[in-house]
Coordinates of N, CA and C and ligand atoms in Angstrom, one line a residue:
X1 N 19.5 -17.1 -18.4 CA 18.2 -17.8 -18.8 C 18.2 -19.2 -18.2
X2 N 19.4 -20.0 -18.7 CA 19.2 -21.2 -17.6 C 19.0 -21.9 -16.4
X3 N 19.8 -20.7 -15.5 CA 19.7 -20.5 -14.1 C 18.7 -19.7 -14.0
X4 N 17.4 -19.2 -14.2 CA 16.2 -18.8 -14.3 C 15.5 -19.9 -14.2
X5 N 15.4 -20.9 -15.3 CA 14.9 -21.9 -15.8 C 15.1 -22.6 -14.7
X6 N 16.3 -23.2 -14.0 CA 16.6 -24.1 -12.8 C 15.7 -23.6 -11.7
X7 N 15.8 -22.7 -11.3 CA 14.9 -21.9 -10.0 C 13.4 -21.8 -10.4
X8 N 12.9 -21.6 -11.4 CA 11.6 -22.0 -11.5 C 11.4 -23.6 -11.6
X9 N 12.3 -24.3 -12.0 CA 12.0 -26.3 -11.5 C 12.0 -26.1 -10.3
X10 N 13.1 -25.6 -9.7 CA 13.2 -26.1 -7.9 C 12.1 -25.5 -7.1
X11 N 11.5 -24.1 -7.3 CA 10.1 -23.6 -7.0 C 9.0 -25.0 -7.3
X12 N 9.3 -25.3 -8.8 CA 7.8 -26.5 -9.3 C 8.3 -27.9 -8.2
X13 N 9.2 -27.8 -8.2 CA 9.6 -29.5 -7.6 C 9.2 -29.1 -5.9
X14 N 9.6 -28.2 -5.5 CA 9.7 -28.1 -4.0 C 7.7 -27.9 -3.9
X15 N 7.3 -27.0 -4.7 CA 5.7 -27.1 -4.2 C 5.0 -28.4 -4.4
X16 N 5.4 -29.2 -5.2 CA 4.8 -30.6 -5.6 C 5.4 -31.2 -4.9
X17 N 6.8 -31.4 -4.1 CA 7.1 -32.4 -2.9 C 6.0 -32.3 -1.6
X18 N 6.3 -30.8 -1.7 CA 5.7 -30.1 0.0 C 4.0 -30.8 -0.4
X19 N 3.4 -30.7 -1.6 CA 1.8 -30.8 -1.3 C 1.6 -32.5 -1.4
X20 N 2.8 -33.3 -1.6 CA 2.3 -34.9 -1.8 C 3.0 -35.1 -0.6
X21 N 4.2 -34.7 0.2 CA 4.4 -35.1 1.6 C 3.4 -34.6 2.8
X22 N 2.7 -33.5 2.7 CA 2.2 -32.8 3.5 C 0.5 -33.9 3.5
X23 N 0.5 -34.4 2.2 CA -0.5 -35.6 2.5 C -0.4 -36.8 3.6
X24 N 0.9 -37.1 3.3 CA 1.2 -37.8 4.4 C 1.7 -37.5 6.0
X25 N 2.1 -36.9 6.0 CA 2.3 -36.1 7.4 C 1.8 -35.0 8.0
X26 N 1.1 -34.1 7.1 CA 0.6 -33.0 8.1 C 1.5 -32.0 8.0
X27 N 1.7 -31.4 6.8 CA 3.0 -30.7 7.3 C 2.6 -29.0 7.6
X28 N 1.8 -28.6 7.3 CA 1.3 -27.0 6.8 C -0.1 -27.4 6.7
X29 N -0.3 -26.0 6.8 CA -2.3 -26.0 6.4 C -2.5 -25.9 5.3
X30 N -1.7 -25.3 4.3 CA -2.1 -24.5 3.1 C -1.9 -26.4 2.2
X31 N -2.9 -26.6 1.4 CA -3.1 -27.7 0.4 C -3.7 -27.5 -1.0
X32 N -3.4 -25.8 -1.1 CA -3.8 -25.7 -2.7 C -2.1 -24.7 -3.4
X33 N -2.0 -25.5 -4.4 CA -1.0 -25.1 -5.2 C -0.7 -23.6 -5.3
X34 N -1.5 -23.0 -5.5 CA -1.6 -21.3 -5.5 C -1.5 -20.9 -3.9
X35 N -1.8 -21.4 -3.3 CA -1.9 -20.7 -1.8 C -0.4 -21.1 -1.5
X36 N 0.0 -22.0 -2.0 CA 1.7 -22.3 -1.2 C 2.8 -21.1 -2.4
X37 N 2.4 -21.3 -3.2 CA 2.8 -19.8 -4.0 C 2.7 -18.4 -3.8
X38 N 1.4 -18.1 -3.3 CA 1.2 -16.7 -2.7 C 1.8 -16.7 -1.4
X39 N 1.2 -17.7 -0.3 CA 1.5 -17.9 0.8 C 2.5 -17.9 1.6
X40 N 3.5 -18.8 1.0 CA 4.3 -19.3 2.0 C 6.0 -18.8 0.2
X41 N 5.3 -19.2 -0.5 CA 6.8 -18.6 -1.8 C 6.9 -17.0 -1.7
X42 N 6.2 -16.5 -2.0 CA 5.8 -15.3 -2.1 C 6.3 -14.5 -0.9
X43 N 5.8 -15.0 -0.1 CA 6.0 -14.3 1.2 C 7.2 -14.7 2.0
X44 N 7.9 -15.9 1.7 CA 9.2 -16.4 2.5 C 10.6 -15.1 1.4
X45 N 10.1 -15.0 0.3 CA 11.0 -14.0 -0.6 C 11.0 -12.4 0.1
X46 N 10.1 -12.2 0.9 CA 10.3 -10.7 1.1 C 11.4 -10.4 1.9
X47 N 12.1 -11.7 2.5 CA 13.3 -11.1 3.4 C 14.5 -11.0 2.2
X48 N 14.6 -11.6 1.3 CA 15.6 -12.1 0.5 C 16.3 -10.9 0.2
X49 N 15.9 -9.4 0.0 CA 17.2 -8.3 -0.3 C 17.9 -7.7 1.0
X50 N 17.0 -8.5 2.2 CA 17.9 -7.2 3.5 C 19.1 -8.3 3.5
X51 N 19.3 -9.8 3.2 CA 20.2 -10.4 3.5 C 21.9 -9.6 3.3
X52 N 22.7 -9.7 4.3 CA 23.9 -9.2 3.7 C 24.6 -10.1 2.7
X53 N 25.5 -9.8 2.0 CA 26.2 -10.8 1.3 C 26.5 -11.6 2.3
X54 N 26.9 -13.2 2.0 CA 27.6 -14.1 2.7 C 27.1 -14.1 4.2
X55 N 25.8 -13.8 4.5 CA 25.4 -13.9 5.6 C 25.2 -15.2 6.4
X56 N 25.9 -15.3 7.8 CA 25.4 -17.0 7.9 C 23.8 -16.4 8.5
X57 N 22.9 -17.0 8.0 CA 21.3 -17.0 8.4 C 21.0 -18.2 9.5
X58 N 19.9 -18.0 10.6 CA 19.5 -19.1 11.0 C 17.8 -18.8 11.0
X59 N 17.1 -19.9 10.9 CA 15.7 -19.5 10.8 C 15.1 -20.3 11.6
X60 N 14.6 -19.9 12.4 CA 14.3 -20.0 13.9 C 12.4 -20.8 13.6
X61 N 12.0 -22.3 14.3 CA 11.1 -22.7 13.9 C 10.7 -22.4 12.2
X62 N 11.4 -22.7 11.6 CA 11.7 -23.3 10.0 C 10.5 -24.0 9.9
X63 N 9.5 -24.9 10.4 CA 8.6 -25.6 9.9 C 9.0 -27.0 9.1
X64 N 7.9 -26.7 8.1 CA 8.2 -27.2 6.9 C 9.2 -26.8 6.0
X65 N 9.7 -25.2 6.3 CA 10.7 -24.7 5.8 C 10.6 -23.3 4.9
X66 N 10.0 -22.6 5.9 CA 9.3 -21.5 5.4 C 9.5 -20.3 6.4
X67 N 10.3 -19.3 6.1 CA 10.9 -18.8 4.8 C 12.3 -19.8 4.5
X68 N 12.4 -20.4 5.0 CA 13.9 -20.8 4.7 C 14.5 -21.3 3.6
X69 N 13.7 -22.6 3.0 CA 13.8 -22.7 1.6 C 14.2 -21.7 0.5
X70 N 12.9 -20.8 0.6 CA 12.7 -19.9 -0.2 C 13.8 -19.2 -0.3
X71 N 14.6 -18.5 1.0 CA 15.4 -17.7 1.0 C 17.0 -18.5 0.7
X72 N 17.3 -20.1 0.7 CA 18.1 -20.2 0.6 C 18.4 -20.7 -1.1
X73 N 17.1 -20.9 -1.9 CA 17.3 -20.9 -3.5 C 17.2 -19.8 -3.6
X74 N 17.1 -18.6 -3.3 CA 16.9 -17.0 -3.7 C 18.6 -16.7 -3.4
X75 N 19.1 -16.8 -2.3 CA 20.5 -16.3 -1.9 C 21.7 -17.3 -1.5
X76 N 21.9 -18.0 -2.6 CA 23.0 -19.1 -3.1 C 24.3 -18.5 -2.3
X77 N 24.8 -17.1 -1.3 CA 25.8 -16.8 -1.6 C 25.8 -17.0 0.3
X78 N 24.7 -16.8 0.9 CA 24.4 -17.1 2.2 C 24.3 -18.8 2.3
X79 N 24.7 -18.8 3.8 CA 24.7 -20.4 4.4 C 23.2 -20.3 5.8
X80 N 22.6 -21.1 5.2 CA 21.3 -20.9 6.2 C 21.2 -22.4 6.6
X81 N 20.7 -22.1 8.1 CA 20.4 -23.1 9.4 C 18.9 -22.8 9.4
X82 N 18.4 -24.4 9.6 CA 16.9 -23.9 10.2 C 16.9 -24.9 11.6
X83 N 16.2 -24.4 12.3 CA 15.5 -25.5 13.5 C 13.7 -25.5 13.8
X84 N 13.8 -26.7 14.2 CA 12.1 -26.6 14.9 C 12.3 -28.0 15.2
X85 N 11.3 -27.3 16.6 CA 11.5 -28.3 17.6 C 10.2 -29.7 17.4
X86 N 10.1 -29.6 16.2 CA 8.9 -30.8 15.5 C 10.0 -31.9 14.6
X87 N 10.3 -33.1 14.9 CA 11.1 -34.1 14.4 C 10.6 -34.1 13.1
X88 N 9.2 -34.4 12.4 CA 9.0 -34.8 10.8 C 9.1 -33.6 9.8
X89 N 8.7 -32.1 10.2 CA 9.2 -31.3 10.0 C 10.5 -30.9 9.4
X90 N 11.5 -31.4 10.2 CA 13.1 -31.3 9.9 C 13.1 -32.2 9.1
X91 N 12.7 -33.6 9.3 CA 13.1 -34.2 8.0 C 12.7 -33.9 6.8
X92 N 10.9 -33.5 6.6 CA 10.9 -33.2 5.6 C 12.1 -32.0 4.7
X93 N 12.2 -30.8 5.6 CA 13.4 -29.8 5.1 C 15.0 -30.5 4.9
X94 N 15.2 -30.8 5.7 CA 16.3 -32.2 4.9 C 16.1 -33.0 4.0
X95 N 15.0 -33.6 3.6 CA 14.8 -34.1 2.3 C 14.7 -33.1 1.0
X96 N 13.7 -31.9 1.5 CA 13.5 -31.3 0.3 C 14.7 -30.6 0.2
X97 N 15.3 -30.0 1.0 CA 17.1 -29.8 0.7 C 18.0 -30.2 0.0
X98 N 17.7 -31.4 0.0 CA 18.7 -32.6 -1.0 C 18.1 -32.8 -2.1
X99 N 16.9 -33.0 -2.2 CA 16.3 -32.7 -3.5 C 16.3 -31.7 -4.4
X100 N 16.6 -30.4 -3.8 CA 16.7 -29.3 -4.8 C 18.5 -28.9 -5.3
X101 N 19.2 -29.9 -4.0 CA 20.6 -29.7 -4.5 C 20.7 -28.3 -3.4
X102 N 20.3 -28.1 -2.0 CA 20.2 -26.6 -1.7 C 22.0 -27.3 -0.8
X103 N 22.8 -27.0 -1.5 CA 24.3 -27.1 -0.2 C 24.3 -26.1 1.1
X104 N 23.7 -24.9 0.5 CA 23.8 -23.8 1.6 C 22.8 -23.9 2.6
X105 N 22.3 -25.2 2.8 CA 20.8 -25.6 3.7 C 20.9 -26.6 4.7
X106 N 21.0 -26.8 6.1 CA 20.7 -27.5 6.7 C 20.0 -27.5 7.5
X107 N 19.2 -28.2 8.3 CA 18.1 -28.3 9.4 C 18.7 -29.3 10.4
X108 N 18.4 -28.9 11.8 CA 18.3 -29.6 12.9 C 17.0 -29.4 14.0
X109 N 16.7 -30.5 14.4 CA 15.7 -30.9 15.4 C 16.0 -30.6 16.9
X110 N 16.1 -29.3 16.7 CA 16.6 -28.3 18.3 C 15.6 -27.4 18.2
X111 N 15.3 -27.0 19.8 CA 14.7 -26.0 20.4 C 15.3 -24.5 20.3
X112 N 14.9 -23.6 19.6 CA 15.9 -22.2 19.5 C 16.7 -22.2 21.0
X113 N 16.2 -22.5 22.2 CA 16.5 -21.8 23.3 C 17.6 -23.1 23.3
X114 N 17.4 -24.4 22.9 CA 18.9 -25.4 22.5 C 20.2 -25.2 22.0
X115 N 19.4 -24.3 20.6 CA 20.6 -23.8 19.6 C 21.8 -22.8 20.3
X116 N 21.4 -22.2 21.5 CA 21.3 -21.2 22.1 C 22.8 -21.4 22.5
X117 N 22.9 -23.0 23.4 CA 24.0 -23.1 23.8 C 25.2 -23.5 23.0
X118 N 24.8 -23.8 21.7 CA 26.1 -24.1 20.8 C 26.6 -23.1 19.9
X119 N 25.4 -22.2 19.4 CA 25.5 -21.0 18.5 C 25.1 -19.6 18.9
X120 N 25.5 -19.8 20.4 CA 25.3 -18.3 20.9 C 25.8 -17.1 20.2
X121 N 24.9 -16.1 19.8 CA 26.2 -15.1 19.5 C 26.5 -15.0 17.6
X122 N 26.1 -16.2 17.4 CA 27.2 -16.1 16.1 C 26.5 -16.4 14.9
X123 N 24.9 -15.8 14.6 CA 24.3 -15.4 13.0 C 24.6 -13.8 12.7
X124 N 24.6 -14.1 11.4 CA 24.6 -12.3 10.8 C 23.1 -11.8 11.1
X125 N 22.0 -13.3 10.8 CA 20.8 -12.8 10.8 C 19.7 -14.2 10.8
X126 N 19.0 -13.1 11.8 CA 17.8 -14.6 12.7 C 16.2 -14.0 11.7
X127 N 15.4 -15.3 10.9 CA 14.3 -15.3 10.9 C 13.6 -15.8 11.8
X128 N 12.6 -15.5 11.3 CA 11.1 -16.1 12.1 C 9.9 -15.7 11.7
X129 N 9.2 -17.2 11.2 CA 7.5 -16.8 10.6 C 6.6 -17.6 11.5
X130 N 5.8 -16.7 12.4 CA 4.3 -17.5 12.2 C 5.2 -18.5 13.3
X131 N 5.9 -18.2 14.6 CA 6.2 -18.7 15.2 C 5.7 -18.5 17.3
X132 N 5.9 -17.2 17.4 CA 5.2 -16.8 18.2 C 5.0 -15.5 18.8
X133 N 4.1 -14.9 19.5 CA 4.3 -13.3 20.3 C 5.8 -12.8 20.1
X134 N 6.0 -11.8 19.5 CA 7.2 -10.8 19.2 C 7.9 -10.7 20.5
X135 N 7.6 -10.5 21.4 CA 8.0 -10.7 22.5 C 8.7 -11.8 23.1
X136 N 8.2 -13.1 22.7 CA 8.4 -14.3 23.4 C 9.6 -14.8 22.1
X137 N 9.3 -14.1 20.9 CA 10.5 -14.2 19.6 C 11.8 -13.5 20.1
X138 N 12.2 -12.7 20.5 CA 13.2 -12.0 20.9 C 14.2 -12.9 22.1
X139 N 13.5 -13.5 22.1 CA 13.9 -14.0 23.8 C 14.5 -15.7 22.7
X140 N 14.3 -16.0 22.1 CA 14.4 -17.1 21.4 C 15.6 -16.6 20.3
X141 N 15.1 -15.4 19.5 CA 16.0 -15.4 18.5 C 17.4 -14.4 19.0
X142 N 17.4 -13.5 19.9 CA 18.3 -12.0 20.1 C 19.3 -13.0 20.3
X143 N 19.5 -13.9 21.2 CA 20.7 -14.5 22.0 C 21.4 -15.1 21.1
X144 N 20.6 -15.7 19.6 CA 21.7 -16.1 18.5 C 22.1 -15.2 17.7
X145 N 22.1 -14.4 17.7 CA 22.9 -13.1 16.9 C 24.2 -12.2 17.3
X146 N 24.9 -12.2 16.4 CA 26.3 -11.2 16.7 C 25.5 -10.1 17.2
X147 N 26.1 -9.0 17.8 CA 26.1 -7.7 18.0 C 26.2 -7.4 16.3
X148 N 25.5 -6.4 16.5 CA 24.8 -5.8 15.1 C 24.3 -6.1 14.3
X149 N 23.6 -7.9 14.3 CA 23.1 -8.8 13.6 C 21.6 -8.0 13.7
X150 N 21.0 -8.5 12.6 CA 19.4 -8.3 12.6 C 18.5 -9.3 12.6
X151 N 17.6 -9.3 13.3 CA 16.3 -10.3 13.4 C 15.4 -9.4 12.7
X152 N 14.9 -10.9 11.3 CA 14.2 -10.4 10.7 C 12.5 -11.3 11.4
X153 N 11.6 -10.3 11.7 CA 10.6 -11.3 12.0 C 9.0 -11.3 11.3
X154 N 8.4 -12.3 10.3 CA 7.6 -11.9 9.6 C 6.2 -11.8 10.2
X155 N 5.5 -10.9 9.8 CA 4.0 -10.6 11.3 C 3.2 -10.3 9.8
X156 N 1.7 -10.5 10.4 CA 1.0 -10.2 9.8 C 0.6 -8.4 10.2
X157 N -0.6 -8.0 9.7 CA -1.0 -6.5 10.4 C -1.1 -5.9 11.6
X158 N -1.0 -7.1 12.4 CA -0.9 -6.3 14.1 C 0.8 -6.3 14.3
X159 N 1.9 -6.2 13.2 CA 3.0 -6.3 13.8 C 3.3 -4.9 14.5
X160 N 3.1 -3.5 14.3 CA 2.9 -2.5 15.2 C 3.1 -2.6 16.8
X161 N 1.5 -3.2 16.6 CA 1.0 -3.6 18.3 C 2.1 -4.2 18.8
X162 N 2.3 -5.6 18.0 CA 3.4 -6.7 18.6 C 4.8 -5.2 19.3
X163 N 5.2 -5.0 18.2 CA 6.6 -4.2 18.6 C 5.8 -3.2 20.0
X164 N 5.5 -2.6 19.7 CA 4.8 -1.9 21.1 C 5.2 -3.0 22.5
X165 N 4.4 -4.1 22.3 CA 4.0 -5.2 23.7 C 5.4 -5.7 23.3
X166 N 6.8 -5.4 22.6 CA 8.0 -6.4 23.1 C 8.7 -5.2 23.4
X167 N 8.4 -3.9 23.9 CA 9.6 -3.3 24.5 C 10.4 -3.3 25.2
X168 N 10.0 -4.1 26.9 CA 10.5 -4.6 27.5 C 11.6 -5.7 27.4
X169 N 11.0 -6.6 26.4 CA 11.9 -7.7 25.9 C 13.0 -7.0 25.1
X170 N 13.1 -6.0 24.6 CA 13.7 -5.5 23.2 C 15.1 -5.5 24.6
X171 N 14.7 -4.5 25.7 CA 15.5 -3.4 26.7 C 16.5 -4.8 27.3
X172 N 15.5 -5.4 27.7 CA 16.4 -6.5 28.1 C 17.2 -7.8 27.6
X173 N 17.0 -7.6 26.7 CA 17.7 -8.6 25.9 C 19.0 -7.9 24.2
X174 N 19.2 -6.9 24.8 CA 19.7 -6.0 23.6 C 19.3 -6.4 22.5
X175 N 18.0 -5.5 22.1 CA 17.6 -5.6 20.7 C 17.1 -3.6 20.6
X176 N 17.1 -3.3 19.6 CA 16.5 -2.1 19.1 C 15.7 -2.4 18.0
X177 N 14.3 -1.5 17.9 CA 13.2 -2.0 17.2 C 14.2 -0.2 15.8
X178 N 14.4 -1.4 14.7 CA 14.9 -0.6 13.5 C 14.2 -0.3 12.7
X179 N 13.3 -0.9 12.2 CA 12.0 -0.7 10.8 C 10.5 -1.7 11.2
X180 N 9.6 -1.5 10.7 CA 8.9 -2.1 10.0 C 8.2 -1.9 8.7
X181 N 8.8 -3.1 7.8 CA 8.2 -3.1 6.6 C 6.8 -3.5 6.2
X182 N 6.2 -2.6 5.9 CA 4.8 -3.3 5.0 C 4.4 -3.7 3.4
X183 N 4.0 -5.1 3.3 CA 3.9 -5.5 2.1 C 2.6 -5.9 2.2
X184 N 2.1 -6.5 0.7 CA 1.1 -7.5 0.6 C 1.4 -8.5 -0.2
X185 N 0.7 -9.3 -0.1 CA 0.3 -10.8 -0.3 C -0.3 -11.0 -1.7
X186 N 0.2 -11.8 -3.2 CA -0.9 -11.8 -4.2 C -2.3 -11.6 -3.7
X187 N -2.5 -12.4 -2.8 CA -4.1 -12.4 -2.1 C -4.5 -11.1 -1.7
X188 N -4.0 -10.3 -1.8 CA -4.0 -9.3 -1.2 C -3.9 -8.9 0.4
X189 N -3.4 -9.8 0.9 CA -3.2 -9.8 2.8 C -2.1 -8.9 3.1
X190 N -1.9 -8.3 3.9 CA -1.2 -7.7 4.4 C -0.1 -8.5 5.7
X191 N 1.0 -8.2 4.9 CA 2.1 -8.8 5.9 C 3.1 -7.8 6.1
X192 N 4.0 -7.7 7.2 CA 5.4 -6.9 7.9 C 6.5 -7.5 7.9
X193 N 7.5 -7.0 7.7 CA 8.7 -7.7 7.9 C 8.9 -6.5 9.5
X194 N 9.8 -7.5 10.5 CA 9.7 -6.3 11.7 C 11.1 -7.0 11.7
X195 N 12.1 -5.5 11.7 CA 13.7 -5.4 12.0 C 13.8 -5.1 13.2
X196 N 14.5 -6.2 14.0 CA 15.5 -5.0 15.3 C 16.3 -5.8 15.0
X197 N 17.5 -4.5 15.0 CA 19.0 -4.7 15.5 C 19.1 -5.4 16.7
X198 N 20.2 -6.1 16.5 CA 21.0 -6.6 18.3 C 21.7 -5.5 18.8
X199 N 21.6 -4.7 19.3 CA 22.6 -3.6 19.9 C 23.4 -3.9 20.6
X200 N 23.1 -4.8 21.8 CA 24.0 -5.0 23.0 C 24.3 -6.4 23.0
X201 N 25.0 -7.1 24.0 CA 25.3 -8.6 24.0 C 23.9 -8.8 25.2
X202 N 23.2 -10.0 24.8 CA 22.0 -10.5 25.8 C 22.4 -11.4 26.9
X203 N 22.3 -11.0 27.9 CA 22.6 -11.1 29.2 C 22.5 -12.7 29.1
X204 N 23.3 -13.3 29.8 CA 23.7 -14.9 30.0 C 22.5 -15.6 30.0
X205 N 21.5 -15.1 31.6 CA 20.6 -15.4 31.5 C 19.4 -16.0 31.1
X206 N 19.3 -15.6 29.5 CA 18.4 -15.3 28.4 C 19.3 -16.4 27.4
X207 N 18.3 -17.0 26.6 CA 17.2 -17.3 27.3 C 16.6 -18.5 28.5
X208 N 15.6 -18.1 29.0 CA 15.3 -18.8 30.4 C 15.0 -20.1 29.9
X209 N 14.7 -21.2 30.6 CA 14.5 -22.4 30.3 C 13.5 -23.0 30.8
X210 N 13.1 -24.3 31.0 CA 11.5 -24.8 30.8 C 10.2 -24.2 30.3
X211 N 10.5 -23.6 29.1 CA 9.2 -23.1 28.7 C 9.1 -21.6 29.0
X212 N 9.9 -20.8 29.5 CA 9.5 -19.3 30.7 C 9.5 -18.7 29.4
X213 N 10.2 -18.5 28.1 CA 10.1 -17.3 27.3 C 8.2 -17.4 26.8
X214 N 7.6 -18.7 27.0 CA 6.3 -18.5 26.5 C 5.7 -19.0 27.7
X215 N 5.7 -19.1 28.5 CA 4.9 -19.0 30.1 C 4.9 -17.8 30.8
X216 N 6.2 -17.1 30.8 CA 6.4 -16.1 31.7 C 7.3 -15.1 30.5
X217 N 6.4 -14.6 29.4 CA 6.8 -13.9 28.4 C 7.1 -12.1 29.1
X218 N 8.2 -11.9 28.6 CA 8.8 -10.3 29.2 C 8.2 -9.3 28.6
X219 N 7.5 -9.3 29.6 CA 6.4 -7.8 29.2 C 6.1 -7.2 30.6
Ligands
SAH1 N1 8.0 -20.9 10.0 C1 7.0 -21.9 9.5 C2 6.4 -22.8 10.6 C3 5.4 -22.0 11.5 S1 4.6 -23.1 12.6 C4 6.0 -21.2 8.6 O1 5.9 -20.0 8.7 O2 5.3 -21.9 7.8 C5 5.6 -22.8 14.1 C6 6.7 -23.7 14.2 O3 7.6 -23.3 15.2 C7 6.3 -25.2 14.6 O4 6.8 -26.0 13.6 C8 7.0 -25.4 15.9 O5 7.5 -26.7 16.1 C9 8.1 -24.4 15.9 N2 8.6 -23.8 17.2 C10 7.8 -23.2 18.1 N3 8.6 -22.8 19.2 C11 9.8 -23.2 18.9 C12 11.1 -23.1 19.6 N4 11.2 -22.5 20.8 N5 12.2 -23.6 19.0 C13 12.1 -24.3 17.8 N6 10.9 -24.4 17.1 C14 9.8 -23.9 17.6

């Protein structure tokens, strides 16, 4: 019951940091208390049961910190990384990290295709929300994952389509398309969780640099 009680403060505290910081900086669109509840709480929790135990997580363009927050007060037993390549961003998730007491939480101010060179290879499992073309996601996230790591990536209702238009990227970058899950939204919106496995190790290559995974996306 108490540790119940704690997790619903750090939910109240973290949406009341996020809506008086985001006054000052810009941090998200969403500025009504309910919409960051349905929106961004609600919906950052749908990854929270595929995690394995003790999973190291990294969450790929973290934002403001979405899903990442969410998933790292949900799964105390995982060590989660976020990046995005927006400087006030990271600080705010570094702040709100230390404010909720999250130990299993850090954020750095790196480009995925950055992270690329120091943590190649070595998450259990890569998020990503609301970051970019499934396609141009694979190419960002596959190259940080173990062999048999999963990328979880959250899509709204064209995630289908999406997986369709990233097959090429899947082939070349060893990913296999595993599930897609469909949920909804209090609001009633319709959102996907889209799983592929890492099957293979991703060629050195990958990912490309100056901008090519979203200029010259593998399709
Ligand atoms: N995941 C958050 C933020 C989505 S906005 C949410 O769902 O609320 C997209 C974010 O991705 C931006 O903050 C942008 O800075 C970041 N981003 C885009 N491409 C990136 C890349 N290659 N590496 C790191 N961050 C990236």
């Amino acid at each position: 019951r108490e540790a119940l009680a704690r997790f619903e403060d750090k939910l109240d505290v973290l949406r009341r940091f996020l809506l008086t910081e985001n006054e000052k900086y810009n941090l998200t669109a969403l500025t009504e208390a309910e919409d960051v509840s349905a929106k961004h709480f609600f919906d950052s929790f749908a990854a929270a049961p595929l995690l394995p135990c003790g999973a190291s997580v990294c969450d790929v363009g973290c934002g403001a910190g979405f899903p990442l927050l969410p998933l790292a007060l949900a799964r105390g037993d995982c060590t989660f990384l976020g990046v995005d390549a927006t400087e006030k961003k990271v600080n705010f998730v570094r702040a709100a990290s230390s404010l909720l007491a999250l130990e299993n939480c850090r954020a750095e101010h790196l480009r995925a295709e950055e992270l690329c060179s120091s943590r190649r290879e070595s998450f259990d499992i890569v998020t990503a929300r609301a970051v970019a073309d499934l396609a141009v996601l694979c190419e960002y996230c596959l190259p940080l994952l173990k062999e048999g790591g999963l990328m979880i990536a959250y899509k709204g209702p064209g995630a289908k389509l999406e997986l369709d238009g990233a097959k090429k990227a899947l082939s070349l970058l060893g990913g296999s398309a595993e599930n897609v899950i469909g949920y909804s939204l209090p609001t009633g919106e319709e959102r996907a969780l889209v799983l592929i496995r890492k099957t293979g190790q991703t060629p050195l290559k990958y990912p490309r640099g100056g901008n090519k995974p979203r200029l010259k996306p593998l399709k």
